[in-house]
PDB file of C-alpha atoms in Angstrom:
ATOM      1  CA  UNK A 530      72.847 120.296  82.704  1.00 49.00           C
ATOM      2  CA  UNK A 531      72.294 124.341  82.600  1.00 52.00           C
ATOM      3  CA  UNK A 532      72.321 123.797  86.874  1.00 53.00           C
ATOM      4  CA  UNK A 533      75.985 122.134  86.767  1.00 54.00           C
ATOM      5  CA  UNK A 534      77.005 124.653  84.272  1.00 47.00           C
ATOM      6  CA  UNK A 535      76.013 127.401  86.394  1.00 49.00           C
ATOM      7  CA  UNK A 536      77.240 125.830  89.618  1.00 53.00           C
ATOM      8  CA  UNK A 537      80.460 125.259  87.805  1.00 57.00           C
ATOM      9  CA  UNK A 538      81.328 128.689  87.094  1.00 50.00           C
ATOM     10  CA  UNK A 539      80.169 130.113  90.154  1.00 50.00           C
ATOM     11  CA  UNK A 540      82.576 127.613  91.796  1.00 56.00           C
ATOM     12  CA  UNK A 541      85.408 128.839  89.242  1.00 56.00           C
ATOM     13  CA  UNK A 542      85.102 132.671  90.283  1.00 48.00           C
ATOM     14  CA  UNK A 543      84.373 132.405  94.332  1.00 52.00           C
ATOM     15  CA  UNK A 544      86.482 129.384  95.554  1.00 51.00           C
ATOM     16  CA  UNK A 545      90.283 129.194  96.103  1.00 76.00           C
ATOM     17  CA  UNK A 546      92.014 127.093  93.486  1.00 82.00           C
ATOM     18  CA  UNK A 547      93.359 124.462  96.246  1.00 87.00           C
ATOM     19  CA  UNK A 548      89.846 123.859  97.435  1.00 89.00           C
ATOM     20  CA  UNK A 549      88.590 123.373  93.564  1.00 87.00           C
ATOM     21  CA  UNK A 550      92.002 120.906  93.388  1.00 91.00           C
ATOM     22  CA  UNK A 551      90.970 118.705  95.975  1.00 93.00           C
ATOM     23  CA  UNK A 552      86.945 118.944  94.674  1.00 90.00           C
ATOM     24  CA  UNK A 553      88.450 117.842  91.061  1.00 88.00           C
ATOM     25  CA  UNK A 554      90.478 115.168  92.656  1.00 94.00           C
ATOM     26  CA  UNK A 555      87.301 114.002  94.608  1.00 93.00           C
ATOM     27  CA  UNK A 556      85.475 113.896  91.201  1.00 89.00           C
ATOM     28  CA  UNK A 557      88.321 112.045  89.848  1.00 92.00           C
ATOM     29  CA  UNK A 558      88.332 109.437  92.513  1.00 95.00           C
ATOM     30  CA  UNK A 559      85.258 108.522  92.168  1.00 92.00           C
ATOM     31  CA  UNK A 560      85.452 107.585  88.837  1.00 92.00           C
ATOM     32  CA  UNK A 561      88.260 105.287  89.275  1.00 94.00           C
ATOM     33  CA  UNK A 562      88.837 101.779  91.116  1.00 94.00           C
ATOM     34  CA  UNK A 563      91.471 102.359  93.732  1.00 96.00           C
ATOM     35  CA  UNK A 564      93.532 104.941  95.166  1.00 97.00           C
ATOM     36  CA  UNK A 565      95.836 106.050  91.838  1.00 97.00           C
ATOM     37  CA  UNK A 566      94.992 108.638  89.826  1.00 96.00           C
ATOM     38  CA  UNK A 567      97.192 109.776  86.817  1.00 95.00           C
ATOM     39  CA  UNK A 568      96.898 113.446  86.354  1.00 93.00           C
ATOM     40  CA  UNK A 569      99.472 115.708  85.543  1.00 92.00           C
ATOM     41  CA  UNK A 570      99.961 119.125  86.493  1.00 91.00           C
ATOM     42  CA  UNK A 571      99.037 120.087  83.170  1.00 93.00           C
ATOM     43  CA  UNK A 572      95.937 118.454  82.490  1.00 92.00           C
ATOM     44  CA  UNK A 573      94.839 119.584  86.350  1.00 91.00           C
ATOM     45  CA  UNK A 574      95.446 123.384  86.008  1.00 92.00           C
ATOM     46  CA  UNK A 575      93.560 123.189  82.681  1.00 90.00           C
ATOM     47  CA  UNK A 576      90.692 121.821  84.411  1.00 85.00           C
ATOM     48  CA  UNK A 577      91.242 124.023  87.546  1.00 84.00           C
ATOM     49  CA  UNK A 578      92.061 127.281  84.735  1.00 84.00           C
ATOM     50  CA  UNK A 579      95.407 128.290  86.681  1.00 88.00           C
ATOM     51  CA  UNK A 580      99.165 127.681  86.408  1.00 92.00           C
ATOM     52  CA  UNK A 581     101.137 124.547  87.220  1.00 93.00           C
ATOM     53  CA  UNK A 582     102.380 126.189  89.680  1.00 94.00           C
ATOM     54  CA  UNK A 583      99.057 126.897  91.879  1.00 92.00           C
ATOM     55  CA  UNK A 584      98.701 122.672  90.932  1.00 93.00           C
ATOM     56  CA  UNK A 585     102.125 122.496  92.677  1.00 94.00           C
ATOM     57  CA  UNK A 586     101.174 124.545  95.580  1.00 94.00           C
ATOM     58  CA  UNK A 587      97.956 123.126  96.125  1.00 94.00           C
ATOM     59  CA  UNK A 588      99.151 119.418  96.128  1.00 95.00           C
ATOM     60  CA  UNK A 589     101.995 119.871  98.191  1.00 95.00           C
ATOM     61  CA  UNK A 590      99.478 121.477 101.017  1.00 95.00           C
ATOM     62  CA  UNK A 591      97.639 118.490 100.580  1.00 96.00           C
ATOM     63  CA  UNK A 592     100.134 116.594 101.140  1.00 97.00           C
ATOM     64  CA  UNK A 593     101.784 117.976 104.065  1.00 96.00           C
ATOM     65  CA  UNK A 594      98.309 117.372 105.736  1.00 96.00           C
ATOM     66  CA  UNK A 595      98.382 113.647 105.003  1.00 97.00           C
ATOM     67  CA  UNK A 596      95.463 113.732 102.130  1.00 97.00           C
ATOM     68  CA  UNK A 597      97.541 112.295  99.069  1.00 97.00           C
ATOM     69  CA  UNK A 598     100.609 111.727  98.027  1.00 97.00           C
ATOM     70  CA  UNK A 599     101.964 112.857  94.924  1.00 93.00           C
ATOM     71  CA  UNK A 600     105.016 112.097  92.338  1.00 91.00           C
ATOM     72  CA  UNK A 601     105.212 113.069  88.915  1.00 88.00           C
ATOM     73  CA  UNK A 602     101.502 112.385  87.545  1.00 90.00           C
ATOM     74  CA  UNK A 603     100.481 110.226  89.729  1.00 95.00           C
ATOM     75  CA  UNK A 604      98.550 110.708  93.080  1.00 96.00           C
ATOM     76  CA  UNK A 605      97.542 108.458  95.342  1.00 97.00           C
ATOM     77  CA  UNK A 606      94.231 109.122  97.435  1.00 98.00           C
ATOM     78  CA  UNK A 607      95.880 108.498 101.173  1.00 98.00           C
ATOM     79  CA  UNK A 608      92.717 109.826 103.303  1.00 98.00           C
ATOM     80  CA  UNK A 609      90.079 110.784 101.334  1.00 96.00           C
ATOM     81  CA  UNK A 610      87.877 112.195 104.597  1.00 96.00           C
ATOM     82  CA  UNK A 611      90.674 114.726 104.695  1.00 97.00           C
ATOM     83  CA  UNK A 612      90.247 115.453 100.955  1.00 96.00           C
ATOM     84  CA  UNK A 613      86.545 116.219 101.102  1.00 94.00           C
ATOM     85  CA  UNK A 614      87.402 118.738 104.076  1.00 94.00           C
ATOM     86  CA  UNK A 615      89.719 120.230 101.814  1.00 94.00           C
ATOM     87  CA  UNK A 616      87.277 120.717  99.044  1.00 91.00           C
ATOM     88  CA  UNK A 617      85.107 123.523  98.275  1.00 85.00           C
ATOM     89  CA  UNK A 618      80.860 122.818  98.962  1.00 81.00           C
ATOM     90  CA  UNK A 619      80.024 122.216  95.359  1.00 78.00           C
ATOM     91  CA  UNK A 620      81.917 118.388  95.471  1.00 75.00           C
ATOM     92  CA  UNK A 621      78.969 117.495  97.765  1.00 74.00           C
ATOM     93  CA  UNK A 622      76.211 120.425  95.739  1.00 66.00           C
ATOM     94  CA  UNK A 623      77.528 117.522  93.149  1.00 57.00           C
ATOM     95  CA  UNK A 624      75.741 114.796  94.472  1.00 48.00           C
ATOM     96  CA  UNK A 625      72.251 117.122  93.982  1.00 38.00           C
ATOM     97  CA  UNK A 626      73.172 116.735  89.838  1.00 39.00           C
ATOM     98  CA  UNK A 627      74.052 113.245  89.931  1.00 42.00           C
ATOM     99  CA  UNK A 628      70.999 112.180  91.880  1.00 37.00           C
ATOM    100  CA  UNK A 629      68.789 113.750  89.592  1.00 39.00           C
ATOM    101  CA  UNK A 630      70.513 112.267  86.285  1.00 42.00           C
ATOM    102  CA  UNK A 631      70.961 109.020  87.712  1.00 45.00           C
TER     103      UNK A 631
END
């Protein structure tokens, strides 16, 4: 628990908010069966601590480069081996803290 913390917050202060987007929409799909996830800007710059806006701008780049697609609250996961290019190293430091708890 105290190594996630401390990943988390290291990941909060060094990485680019679009690469955390795409690492919390990773996180997300992996948690869910299919494609869909309903997140709205809101909820996804609270997680990512920014503005809707930096939501906005990170989802539309991710769009535009065929990852998702996204209306309203709802995004749908289009190519998810572009998404985990797009996301920052700790999605896949991650796995280290889930192996060890499951």
């Amino acid at each position: 628990m105290q190594g996630e913390l401390e990943q988390s917050a290291a990941c909060n202060a060094l990485h680019h908010a679009g690469r955390r987007f795409a690492k919390w929409l990773l996180r997300c799909h992996d948690r869910v069966e299919g494609d869909t996830l309903n997140l709205t800007q809101e909820y996804l710059a609270s997680m990512l601590g920014s503005q809707r806006t930096t939501v906005n701008e990170a989802a539309q780049g991710l769009q535009k480069a065929g990852a998702i697609a996204y209306s309203r609250g709802r995004i749908t996961v289009l190519d998810r081996a572009a998404l985990e290019h797009a996301a920052c190293e700790c999605y896949r430091a991650g796995d280290v803290f889930r192996l060890k708890a499951g």
